[in-house]
Short mmCIF file of C-alpha atoms in Angstrom, two decimals:
data_model
loop_
_atom_site.label_atom_id
_atom_site.label_comp_id
_atom_site.label_asym_id
_atom_site.label_seq_id
_atom_site.Cartn_x
_atom_site.Cartn_y
_atom_site.Cartn_z
CA MET A 1119 0.00 0.00 0.00
CA SER A 1120 1.16 3.53 -0.69
CA GLY A 1121 2.88 5.28 2.20
CA ALA A 1122 0.65 8.29 1.77
CA PHE A 1123 -2.04 6.60 3.84
CA GLU A 1124 0.04 4.53 6.24
CA GLY A 1125 -0.39 7.34 8.75
CA ARG A 1126 -3.39 9.55 9.30
CA ALA A 1127 -5.65 10.24 6.35
CA GLU A 1128 -4.91 13.94 6.75
CA SER A 1129 -1.32 13.53 5.56
CA SER A 1130 -2.10 14.17 1.89
CA SER A 1131 -4.87 14.35 -0.63
CA PRO A 1132 -5.65 10.96 -2.21
CA THR A 1133 -4.99 10.35 -5.88
CA ALA A 1134 -6.97 8.04 -8.15
CA ALA A 1135 -4.24 5.40 -7.83
CA ASN A 1136 -4.26 5.69 -4.04
CA CYS A 1137 -8.04 5.37 -3.94
CA GLU A 1138 -8.06 2.30 -6.18
CA GLU A 1139 -5.50 0.61 -3.94
CA LEU A 1140 -7.39 1.56 -0.79
CA LEU A 1141 -10.61 0.17 -2.24
CA GLN A 1142 -8.87 -3.18 -2.48
CA GLN A 1143 -6.93 -3.24 0.78
CA GLY A 1144 -8.83 -0.85 3.04
CA ALA A 1145 -7.30 1.88 5.20
CA ILE A 1146 -6.16 2.29 8.79
CA ALA A 1147 -8.77 3.89 11.05
CA HIS A 1148 -7.87 6.86 13.25
CA PRO A 1149 -10.11 8.39 15.96
CA ASP A 1150 -11.31 11.99 15.80
CA PRO A 1151 -13.20 12.91 19.00
CA ASP A 1152 -13.97 16.40 17.67
CA ILE A 1153 -16.27 14.77 15.10
CA SER A 1154 -17.38 11.42 16.48
CA GLY A 1155 -16.67 11.88 20.19
CA ALA A 1156 -19.35 10.70 22.59
CA GLY A 1157 -20.20 14.21 23.79
CA VAL A 1158 -20.51 15.68 20.30
CA VAL A 1159 -22.74 12.88 19.03
CA LEU A 1160 -24.84 12.84 22.20
CA ALA A 1161 -25.38 16.62 22.10
CA PHE A 1162 -26.68 16.59 18.53
CA ILE A 1163 -28.93 13.58 19.03
CA LEU A 1164 -30.26 14.76 22.40
CA SER A 1165 -31.20 18.20 21.10
CA ALA A 1166 -33.04 16.66 18.15
CA TYR A 1167 -35.01 14.19 20.24
CA ILE A 1168 -35.72 16.69 23.02
CA THR A 1169 -37.25 19.02 20.45
CA PHE A 1170 -39.29 16.23 18.87
CA PHE A 1171 -40.66 14.93 22.17
CA MET A 1172 -41.38 18.48 23.27
CA VAL A 1173 -43.53 18.92 20.15
CA LEU A 1174 -45.17 15.54 20.77
CA VAL A 1175 -46.05 16.42 24.38
CA VAL A 1176 -47.40 19.79 23.27
CA TYR A 1177 -49.55 18.01 20.65
CA LEU A 1178 -50.94 15.48 23.12
CA GLY A 1179 -51.33 18.12 25.83
CA GLY A 1180 -53.57 20.42 23.79
CA LEU A 1181 -51.09 23.27 23.31
CA VAL A 1182 -51.06 23.29 19.49
CA ASP A 1183 -52.74 26.25 17.78
CA SER A 1184 -56.16 25.42 16.41
CA THR A 1185 -55.16 26.45 12.87
CA LEU A 1186 -52.52 23.69 12.79
CA LEU A 1187 -54.91 20.87 13.70
CA ARG A 1188 -56.96 19.06 11.09
CA PRO A 1189 -60.12 16.95 11.32
CA VAL A 1190 -58.12 13.73 11.73
CA ASP A 1191 -56.32 15.22 14.73
CA ARG A 1192 -59.52 16.42 16.36
CA GLN A 1193 -62.11 13.80 15.48
CA ILE A 1194 -60.07 10.59 15.25
CA PHE A 1195 -57.17 11.24 17.63
CA HIS A 1196 -59.27 13.50 19.92
CA ILE A 1197 -56.58 16.19 20.21
CA GLN A 1198 -57.83 19.42 21.75
CA PRO A 1199 -56.62 22.69 20.19
CA TYR A 1200 -54.93 25.31 22.30
CA SER A 1201 -57.23 27.83 23.93
CA PRO A 1202 -55.97 30.57 26.29
CA SER A 1203 -59.11 30.15 28.37
CA ARG A 1204 -58.36 26.45 29.03
CA ARG A 1205 -54.54 26.34 28.93
CA ARG A 1206 -51.95 28.56 30.58
CA PRO A 1207 -50.71 31.12 28.02
CA GLN A 1208 -47.39 31.44 29.83
CA LEU A 1209 -46.68 27.71 29.46
CA HIS A 1210 -47.64 27.93 25.79
CA ALA A 1211 -45.19 30.79 25.24
CA SER A 1212 -42.43 29.11 27.26
CA VAL A 1213 -42.56 26.02 25.08
CA ARG A 1214 -42.29 28.18 21.97
CA LYS A 1215 -39.30 29.98 23.44
CA ALA A 1216 -37.53 26.71 24.24
CA VAL A 1217 -38.13 25.29 20.76
CA LEU A 1218 -36.88 28.52 19.17
CA ALA A 1219 -33.73 28.39 21.31
CA LEU A 1220 -33.02 24.78 20.37
CA SER A 1221 -33.56 25.40 16.68
CA ASP A 1222 -31.42 28.56 16.67
CA GLN A 1223 -28.56 26.72 18.32
CA GLN A 1224 -28.69 23.75 16.00
CA ILE A 1225 -28.99 25.57 12.68
CA VAL A 1226 -25.67 27.32 13.35
CA THR A 1227 -23.86 24.18 14.53
CA GLY A 1228 -25.31 22.16 11.66
CA ILE A 1229 -24.00 24.58 9.04
CA ALA A 1230 -20.67 24.81 10.88
CA ILE A 1231 -20.08 21.06 11.06
CA MET A 1232 -21.03 20.60 7.39
CA GLY A 1233 -18.60 23.39 6.48
CA ALA A 1234 -15.84 21.60 8.36
CA GLY A 1235 -16.79 18.35 6.64
CA PHE A 1236 -16.59 19.96 3.19
CA GLN A 1237 -13.15 21.34 4.02
CA GLY A 1238 -12.01 17.84 4.94
CA LEU A 1239 -13.63 16.49 1.77
CA ARG A 1240 -11.83 19.08 -0.35
CA THR A 1241 -8.41 18.32 1.12
CA GLY A 1242 -8.95 14.56 1.40
CA SER A 1243 -8.34 14.64 5.15
CA ILE A 1244 -11.68 13.20 6.28
CA SER A 1245 -12.53 9.51 6.12
CA VAL A 1246 -15.76 7.93 4.94
CA TYR A 1247 -16.61 7.14 8.57
CA HIS A 1248 -16.13 10.67 9.87
CA PHE A 1249 -17.84 12.27 6.88
CA GLN A 1250 -20.80 9.95 7.51
CA ILE A 1251 -20.91 11.19 11.12
CA VAL A 1252 -20.64 14.84 10.02
CA LEU A 1253 -23.36 14.43 7.41
CA TYR A 1254 -25.91 12.82 9.70
CA LEU A 1255 -25.15 15.03 12.69
CA ALA A 1256 -26.08 17.91 10.40
CA TRP A 1257 -29.14 15.83 9.48
CA MET A 1258 -30.02 15.88 13.19
CA SER A 1259 -29.77 19.68 13.15
CA SER A 1260 -32.08 19.77 10.16
CA SER A 1261 -34.58 17.56 11.99
CA VAL A 1262 -34.60 20.00 14.91
CA HIS A 1263 -35.71 22.79 12.60
CA LEU A 1264 -38.34 20.69 10.90
CA SER A 1265 -39.76 19.71 14.29
CA ALA A 1266 -39.76 23.37 15.31
CA ILE A 1267 -41.60 24.42 12.15
CA THR A 1268 -44.24 21.78 12.89
CA LEU A 1269 -45.07 23.50 16.15
CA LEU A 1270 -44.35 27.13 15.29
CA GLY A 1271 -46.13 27.36 11.94
CA THR A 1272 -48.72 29.93 13.05
CA TYR A 1273 -46.18 31.94 15.05
CA LEU A 1274 -43.71 32.11 12.15
CA GLN A 1275 -46.45 33.21 9.75
CA GLU A 1276 -47.22 36.12 12.07
CA HIS A 1277 -43.53 37.03 12.55
CA ARG A 1278 -42.13 37.21 9.04
CA GLY A 1279 -38.70 38.46 10.10
CA ILE A 1280 -38.12 35.46 12.34
CA MET A 1281 -39.39 33.13 9.63
CA ILE A 1282 -37.25 34.59 6.84
CA TRP A 1283 -33.89 34.23 8.55
CA ARG A 1284 -34.71 30.71 9.67
CA LEU A 1285 -35.72 29.78 6.15
CA CYS A 1286 -32.41 31.19 4.91
CA GLY A 1287 -30.49 29.07 7.40
CA MET A 1288 -32.54 25.99 6.56
CA SER A 1289 -32.04 26.55 2.83
CA ILE A 1290 -28.27 26.76 3.27
CA LEU A 1291 -28.26 23.58 5.37
CA LEU A 1292 -30.51 21.80 2.85
CA VAL A 1293 -28.14 22.58 -0.03
CA MET A 1294 -25.17 21.42 2.04
CA LEU A 1295 -26.95 18.16 2.95
CA ILE A 1296 -27.86 17.44 -0.67
CA ILE A 1297 -24.26 18.00 -1.76
CA GLY A 1298 -23.03 15.93 1.19
CA LEU A 1299 -25.22 13.00 0.17
CA VAL A 1300 -23.65 12.84 -3.31
CA PRO A 1301 -20.57 10.72 -2.44
CA THR A 1302 -22.72 8.32 -0.39
CA ILE A 1303 -24.53 6.98 -3.47
CA SER A 1304 -21.67 4.64 -4.41
CA ASN A 1305 -22.25 0.95 -3.72
CA ASP A 1306 -18.76 0.87 -2.16
CA TRP A 1307 -19.48 3.66 0.33
CA GLY A 1308 -19.38 2.68 3.98
CA ILE A 1309 -18.34 -0.98 3.70
CA PHE A 1310 -16.74 -2.17 6.92
CA TRP A 1311 -14.89 -5.18 5.52
CA TRP A 1312 -14.71 -7.23 2.33
CA ASN A 1313 -12.76 -10.22 1.05
CA GLY A 1314 -9.13 -9.41 0.29
CA MET A 1315 -8.88 -6.56 2.80
CA VAL A 1316 -5.72 -6.41 4.91
CA ASP A 1317 -6.25 -7.22 8.59
CA GLY A 1318 -6.75 -4.17 10.79
CA ARG A 1319 -8.05 -2.05 7.94
CA THR A 1320 -11.58 -1.04 6.98
CA GLY A 1321 -13.51 0.57 4.16
CA TRP A 1322 -14.85 3.15 6.61
CA ALA A 1323 -11.32 4.64 6.89
CA ILE A 1324 -10.92 5.33 3.16
CA PRO A 1325 -10.78 9.08 2.42
CA ALA A 1326 -14.26 10.33 1.56
CA LYS A 1327 -12.80 12.28 -1.36
CA CYS A 1328 -12.26 8.97 -3.18
CA PHE A 1329 -16.02 8.76 -3.67
CA TRP A 1330 -16.57 12.28 -4.97
CA GLY A 1331 -17.78 11.72 -8.53
CA LYS A 1332 -16.55 8.11 -8.53
CA LEU A 1333 -18.62 4.90 -8.41
CA TRP A 1334 -15.64 2.57 -8.98
CA GLY A 1335 -17.52 0.24 -11.30
CA ASP A 1336 -20.01 -1.03 -8.71
CA GLY A 1337 -22.77 1.43 -9.55
CA VAL A 1338 -25.23 3.33 -7.40
CA GLY A 1339 -26.46 1.71 -4.20
CA PRO A 1340 -30.13 0.64 -4.35
CA ASP A 1341 -30.85 2.51 -1.12
CA ALA A 1342 -29.02 5.68 -2.19
CA PRO A 1343 -32.19 7.60 -3.19
CA LEU A 1344 -33.76 7.00 0.24
CA GLY A 1345 -31.83 9.78 1.95
CA PHE A 1346 -32.59 12.28 -0.82
CA ILE A 1347 -36.29 11.37 -0.78
CA ILE A 1348 -36.65 11.63 3.02
CA LEU A 1349 -34.85 14.98 2.92
CA ALA A 1350 -36.94 16.33 0.04
CA ILE A 1351 -40.27 15.20 1.48
CA SER A 1352 -39.41 16.59 4.91
CA TYR A 1353 -38.50 20.04 3.63
CA ILE A 1354 -41.30 20.31 1.06
CA TRP A 1355 -43.86 19.12 3.61
CA LYS A 1356 -42.79 21.41 6.44
CA VAL A 1357 -41.65 24.53 4.60
CA GLY A 1358 -44.50 24.31 2.09
CA GLY A 1359 -46.98 24.30 4.95
CA LEU A 1360 -45.82 27.78 5.99
CA PHE A 1361 -47.19 29.39 2.83
CA SER A 1362 -50.82 29.44 1.80
CA ILE A 1363 -49.88 29.51 -1.88
CA THR A 1364 -48.37 26.01 -1.69
CA SER A 1365 -51.37 24.63 0.19
CA THR A 1366 -53.74 26.27 -2.27
CA ALA A 1367 -51.82 24.90 -5.26
CA TYR A 1368 -51.78 21.39 -3.77
CA ASN A 1369 -55.51 21.47 -3.12
CA ARG A 1370 -56.37 22.98 -6.48
CA TRP A 1371 -54.20 20.84 -8.73
CA VAL A 1372 -53.79 17.58 -6.81
CA ARG A 1373 -56.22 16.91 -4.00
CA SER A 1374 -59.44 18.49 -5.23
CA PRO A 1375 -59.32 16.92 -8.74
CA LEU A 1376 -58.58 13.51 -7.23
CA GLU A 1377 -61.45 13.78 -4.75
CA THR A 1378 -63.81 14.99 -7.47
CA LEU A 1379 -62.85 12.04 -9.67
CA LEU A 1380 -63.50 9.59 -6.84
CA VAL A 1381 -66.91 11.14 -6.10
CA LEU A 1382 -67.88 10.95 -9.77
CA LEU A 1383 -66.80 7.30 -9.96
CA LEU A 1384 -68.92 6.52 -6.90
CA LYS A 1385 -71.88 8.49 -8.23
CA VAL A 1386 -72.53 6.18 -11.21
CA PRO A 1387 -73.23 2.95 -9.24
CA ALA A 1388 -74.80 4.94 -6.38
CA THR A 1389 -77.38 6.43 -8.74
CA HIS A 1390 -78.23 3.07 -10.32
CA SER A 1391 -78.38 1.18 -7.02
CA ASP A 1392 -82.00 2.34 -6.62
CA SER A 1393 -83.04 1.40 -10.15
CA ASP A 1394 -85.15 -1.58 -11.16
CA LEU A 1395 -82.34 -3.06 -13.25
CA HIS A 1396 -79.91 -5.16 -11.17
CA PRO A 1397 -79.87 -2.94 -8.06
CA ARG A 1398 -77.81 -5.46 -6.06
CA LEU A 1399 -75.19 -5.59 -8.78
CA TRP A 1400 -74.87 -1.80 -8.77
CA LEU A 1401 -74.71 -1.81 -4.97
CA TRP A 1402 -71.77 -4.21 -4.92
CA LEU A 1403 -70.07 -2.30 -7.72
CA PHE A 1404 -70.37 0.79 -5.51
CA ARG A 1405 -68.75 -1.10 -2.63
CA LEU A 1406 -65.91 -2.34 -4.83
CA ILE A 1407 -65.15 1.20 -6.01
CA LEU A 1408 -65.48 2.34 -2.41
CA GLY A 1409 -62.77 -0.21 -1.53
CA ILE A 1410 -60.38 1.91 -3.59
CA ALA A 1411 -61.85 5.35 -2.91
CA LEU A 1412 -62.22 5.18 0.87
CA PRO A 1413 -58.56 4.27 1.62
CA LEU A 1414 -57.52 7.09 -0.73
CA PHE A 1415 -59.81 9.52 1.10
CA VAL A 1416 -58.24 8.34 4.36
CA ILE A 1417 -54.71 8.89 3.07
CA LEU A 1418 -55.57 12.39 1.81
CA GLU A 1419 -56.94 13.29 5.23
CA CYS A 1420 -54.02 11.73 7.09
CA VAL A 1421 -51.31 13.49 5.09
CA SER A 1422 -52.83 16.90 5.89
CA SER A 1423 -52.90 16.23 9.64
CA PHE A 1424 -50.50 17.48 12.29
CA ALA A 1425 -49.83 13.84 13.14
CA ALA A 1426 -48.38 13.32 9.65
CA SER A 1427 -45.86 16.07 10.34
CA LEU A 1428 -44.83 14.27 13.51
CA TRP A 1429 -44.35 11.04 11.56
CA ILE A 1430 -42.17 12.83 9.01
CA SER A 1431 -40.00 14.31 11.78
CA LEU A 1432 -39.68 10.99 13.60
CA THR A 1433 -38.80 9.12 10.41
CA GLY A 1434 -36.01 11.58 9.62
CA LEU A 1435 -34.70 11.40 13.18
CA LEU A 1436 -34.61 7.61 13.25
CA PHE A 1437 -32.95 7.41 9.85
CA GLY A 1438 -30.25 9.90 10.85
CA THR A 1439 -29.68 8.25 14.23
CA ILE A 1440 -29.11 4.83 12.66
CA GLN A 1441 -26.67 6.29 10.12
CA VAL A 1442 -24.60 7.74 12.99
CA LEU A 1443 -24.74 5.13 15.75
CA VAL A 1444 -24.31 1.94 13.70
CA PRO A 1445 -21.03 3.00 11.99
CA ARG A 1446 -19.75 4.39 15.29
CA THR A 1447 -20.43 1.06 17.00
CA GLN A 1448 -18.68 -0.83 14.20
CA MET A 1449 -15.62 1.40 14.41
CA GLN A 1450 -15.15 1.27 18.19
CA PRO A 1451 -12.73 -1.72 18.10
CA LEU A 1452 -10.58 0.11 15.53
CA THR A 1453 -10.64 3.66 16.92
CA GLY A 1454 -10.08 2.67 20.54
CA SER A 1455 -11.26 4.57 23.60
CA LEU A 1456 -10.25 8.07 22.52
CA GLU A 1457 -13.67 8.84 21.00
CA ASN A 1458 -15.32 7.86 24.30
CA THR A 1459 -13.07 10.06 26.44
CA TRP A 1460 -14.88 13.00 28.02
CA GLY A 1461 -12.74 16.06 27.43
CA PHE A 1462 -13.36 19.76 26.82
CA GLY A 1463 -14.66 19.18 23.29
CA GLN A 1464 -17.16 16.61 24.55
CA LEU A 1465 -18.55 18.56 27.48
CA VAL A 1466 -19.10 21.95 25.83
CA PRO A 1467 -21.81 20.80 23.36
CA LEU A 1468 -23.72 19.12 26.18
CA ILE A 1469 -23.46 22.13 28.48
CA LEU A 1470 -24.86 24.34 25.70
CA LEU A 1471 -28.08 22.31 25.85
CA ILE A 1472 -28.85 24.14 29.11
CA GLN A 1473 -29.60 27.30 27.11
CA PRO A 1474 -33.21 26.32 26.24
CA LEU A 1475 -33.88 25.56 29.91
CA GLY A 1476 -32.80 29.10 30.74
CA ALA A 1477 -35.16 30.42 28.08
CA ILE A 1478 -38.06 28.56 29.68
CA MET A 1479 -37.26 29.86 33.17
CA GLU A 1480 -36.88 33.39 31.86
CA HIS A 1481 -40.29 33.22 30.24
CA VAL A 1482 -42.00 31.63 33.21
CA TRP A 1483 -40.71 34.22 35.67
CA THR A 1484 -41.12 37.36 33.58
CA LYS A 1485 -44.02 39.04 31.87
CA ASP A 1486 -44.22 38.68 28.13
CA GLN A 1487 -42.90 41.69 26.25
CA SER A 1488 -42.28 40.11 22.84
CA GLY A 1489 -45.70 39.08 21.68
CA LEU A 1490 -45.07 35.40 22.20
CA HIS A 1491 -48.18 35.20 24.38
CA ARG A 1492 -50.43 35.34 21.39
CA GLN A 1493 -54.13 35.12 22.06
CA ASP A 1494 -55.57 32.57 19.70
CA THR A 1495 -58.13 34.59 17.84
CA ASN A 1496 -58.20 32.14 14.98
CA HIS A 1497 -59.67 29.21 16.92
CA THR A 1498 -62.43 28.71 14.38
CA ARG A 1499 -60.48 29.59 11.24
CA ASP A 1500 -61.60 27.59 8.25
CA ASP A 1501 -59.28 24.74 7.34
CA ALA A 1502 -59.96 25.18 3.63
CA ALA A 1503 -56.37 26.29 3.01
CA THR A 1504 -55.19 22.74 3.57
CA SER A 1505 -58.31 20.72 2.82
CA SER A 1506 -60.66 20.91 -0.11
CA PHE A 1507 -63.46 19.78 2.20
CA ALA A 1508 -65.04 22.23 4.58
CA ASN A 1509 -64.38 21.81 8.29
CA PRO A 1510 -66.72 19.02 9.47
CA PHE A 1511 -67.13 20.77 12.79
CA GLU A 1512 -68.95 23.55 10.99
CA LEU A 1513 -71.36 21.17 9.23
CA ASP A 1514 -74.77 20.23 10.47
CA THR A 1515 -74.09 16.51 10.85
CA GLY A 1516 -77.36 15.95 12.64
CA ALA A 1517 -79.39 16.43 9.47
CA ASN A 1518 -77.68 13.55 7.71
CA GLY A 1519 -77.31 11.45 10.83
CA LYS A 1520 -79.36 8.62 9.29
CA SER A 1521 -78.35 9.12 5.67
CA SER A 1522 -75.97 6.70 4.02
CA LEU A 1523 -73.09 7.56 1.72
CA ILE A 1524 -74.99 6.16 -1.26
CA GLN A 1525 -77.95 8.43 -0.51
CA LEU A 1526 -75.72 11.50 -0.25
CA ILE A 1527 -73.86 10.81 -3.49
CA SER A 1528 -76.92 9.78 -5.50
CA GLY A 1529 -78.99 12.74 -4.29
CA ARG A 1530 -81.60 10.67 -2.46
CA SER A 1531 -80.71 12.18 0.90
CA PRO A 1532 -83.05 15.01 2.00
CA ILE A 1533 -80.04 17.31 2.50
CA SER A 1534 -78.03 16.21 -0.51
CA SER A 1535 -76.62 19.02 -2.64
CA PHE A 1536 -76.30 19.27 -6.41
CA SER A 1537 -72.86 20.89 -6.04
CA ILE A 1538 -69.85 18.57 -6.13
CA ARG A 1539 -68.10 20.79 -3.60
CA ASP A 1540 -71.03 20.73 -1.19
CA LYS A 1541 -71.46 17.02 -1.79
CA LYS A 1542 -67.84 16.46 -0.73
CA GLN A 1543 -68.46 18.49 2.41
CA GLU A 1544 -71.47 16.36 3.27
CA MET A 1545 -69.44 13.22 2.58
CA LYS A 1546 -66.70 14.37 4.91
CA ALA A 1547 -69.11 14.91 7.77
CA LEU A 1548 -70.50 11.42 7.23
CA LEU A 1549 -67.09 9.76 6.86
CA PHE A 1550 -65.75 11.24 10.07
CA SER A 1551 -68.72 9.82 11.93
CA SER A 1552 -68.04 6.35 10.49
CA LYS A 1553 -66.22 3.72 12.55
CA LEU A 1554 -64.91 2.16 9.34
CA PHE A 1555 -63.27 5.43 8.34
CA ALA A 1556 -61.70 5.77 11.80
CA THR A 1557 -60.46 2.18 11.63
CA LEU A 1558 -58.76 2.88 8.31
CA VAL A 1559 -57.10 5.98 9.76
CA TRP A 1560 -55.64 3.85 12.55
CA LEU A 1561 -54.64 1.27 9.95
CA VAL A 1562 -52.58 3.95 8.19
CA GLN A 1563 -50.77 4.67 11.46
CA ALA A 1564 -50.11 0.95 11.93
CA ALA A 1565 -48.80 0.71 8.37
CA VAL A 1566 -46.38 3.59 8.98
CA VAL A 1567 -45.12 1.94 12.17
CA THR A 1568 -44.67 -1.39 10.38
CA ILE A 1569 -42.77 0.17 7.49
CA CYS A 1570 -40.47 2.09 9.87
CA VAL A 1571 -39.76 -0.95 12.05
CA VAL A 1572 -38.99 -3.27 9.13
CA VAL A 1573 -36.99 -0.78 7.05
CA PHE A 1574 -34.93 0.61 9.91
CA TYR A 1575 -34.28 -2.83 11.39
CA PHE A 1576 -32.83 -4.17 8.15
CA ASP A 1577 -31.05 -0.87 7.53
CA ALA A 1578 -29.30 -1.12 10.91
CA GLU A 1579 -28.43 -4.78 10.33
CA THR A 1580 -26.89 -4.20 6.90
CA ILE A 1581 -25.00 -0.89 7.28
CA GLY A 1582 -21.32 -1.55 6.66
CA ASN A 1583 -21.97 -5.01 5.23
CA GLN A 1584 -24.42 -4.97 2.33
CA ARG A 1585 -27.26 -2.97 0.84
CA SER A 1586 -30.60 -3.62 2.52
CA ASN A 1587 -32.83 -3.02 -0.54
CA ASN A 1588 -35.29 -1.06 1.58
CA TRP A 1589 -37.41 -0.26 -1.47
CA GLU A 1590 -38.65 -3.83 -1.58
CA PHE A 1591 -39.92 -3.63 2.01
CA ILE A 1592 -41.51 -0.23 1.46
CA LEU A 1593 -43.31 -1.30 -1.71
CA GLU A 1594 -44.43 -4.57 -0.13
CA ALA A 1595 -45.84 -2.71 2.88
CA ILE A 1596 -47.69 -0.23 0.66
CA ALA A 1597 -49.13 -3.09 -1.40
CA ALA A 1598 -50.18 -4.92 1.78
CA PHE A 1599 -51.96 -1.79 3.06
CA ALA A 1600 -53.74 -1.29 -0.27
CA ILE A 1601 -54.95 -4.90 -0.38
CA PHE A 1602 -55.94 -5.01 3.29
CA GLY A 1603 -57.66 -1.62 3.10
CA PHE A 1604 -59.60 -2.69 0.01
CA LEU A 1605 -60.74 -5.98 1.55
CA MET A 1606 -61.64 -4.36 4.87
CA THR A 1607 -63.74 -1.70 3.14
CA VAL A 1608 -65.58 -4.16 0.89
CA VAL A 1609 -66.27 -6.62 3.73
CA LEU A 1610 -67.26 -4.10 6.40
CA SER A 1611 -68.99 -1.42 4.32
CA PRO A 1612 -72.35 -3.32 4.26
CA PHE A 1613 -72.44 -2.87 8.04
CA SER A 1614 -71.47 0.81 7.87
CA ARG A 1615 -73.21 3.96 6.66
CA THR A 1616 -70.50 4.12 4.00
CA GLY A 1617 -71.85 1.04 2.19
CA LYS A 1618 -75.48 0.68 3.24
CA LEU A 1619 -78.41 1.62 1.04
#
């Protein structure tokens, strides 16, 4: 092996010949506690999870602004919106202050650590292992901001200055993360050991620069797009929700046309189910179409809920955590105890986590002077910006309490409307009073849990060894949900208002 890499990787920039040799024999691992030390890793992960669980507790505790909650949150999950008359405004403001402090701290450190990683990538001084740690620690910082946006959507909309500079920071970090993911697409990235490797060496210790623009003949890893997709969905979902124009465009060009198409498809058999010509045949045709339409309605409602934002945040956190902790565990025998030694560089990041606690105490003990104690005057604001249906809480559900879905769609209900838009509103009120609809909503949550458990389990088991082909598990789980949802709807709809005459 070339002497250039007998010592630390920082000694020189790798050449193509060096990289080719290292990809055959591996490289010697060296610890770097400033990147992968226990305190550094723990500080990033703790701040991300503290923020997420703070948002989760706020959600379950009824401290989320009413404009951020959707019908699924209120009617199915029974989450109460925040109301100053029922909840302590000072606690509400303190939580906001703490989340803001955490997100402010992490956006700066995330950009800083990615900047340091790019410098090491440019000079060839950072290994695959340490660049992986840098990349996904910055991912943790990104997750903190996405969790914060989930909770602070209304507040940021009302404080444009605060929102703009945070969006600038998030945009910079997003670009850096996308660029940082580029070398990870190689099938040879992050392999702990392979046949022919010299004892005491590892693929994790190869300079990360060797993979910049190089696939080395083994192609792109099958799981490589997963990181890009999770990142893109997370940012589009959270940042897009801050602007009414994106919600309006989604509803106008995606959701509303799809819902209208489903209603029109259901209307044909619903209308003929009361005719003299094969009424039972038309009824079962309606139920078969409903087996496709109802799960789609459920998914459309679920993706607009606050709970969906929590799932997106948790998925990103778990993915990033696995990408950090599994390689670090694999490298412990080769890097020794230095990365677990608690020195100055390990303690400072953890001590800085006290800052949000100080923000909470400051807010609890002082009167609000910054406008954070916002009285929720929008408690009954229409949810039409994010849902093409009207708010079911504003509908007179008592009038159609005994009407079935077929009667509403076909026009045989005494309150049925000729307008497609009004018809969809009436349908929504009926669906949210249906146990079958609620069951399908919970089935979606179970499907998400199942996908996460299976994908992340195999991901953790295969990191450093082989590609896990997560796409197969994801597609199989989606297919299983579609089949199970279809069968459940067809079988149970005759006993529900959704499928009765």
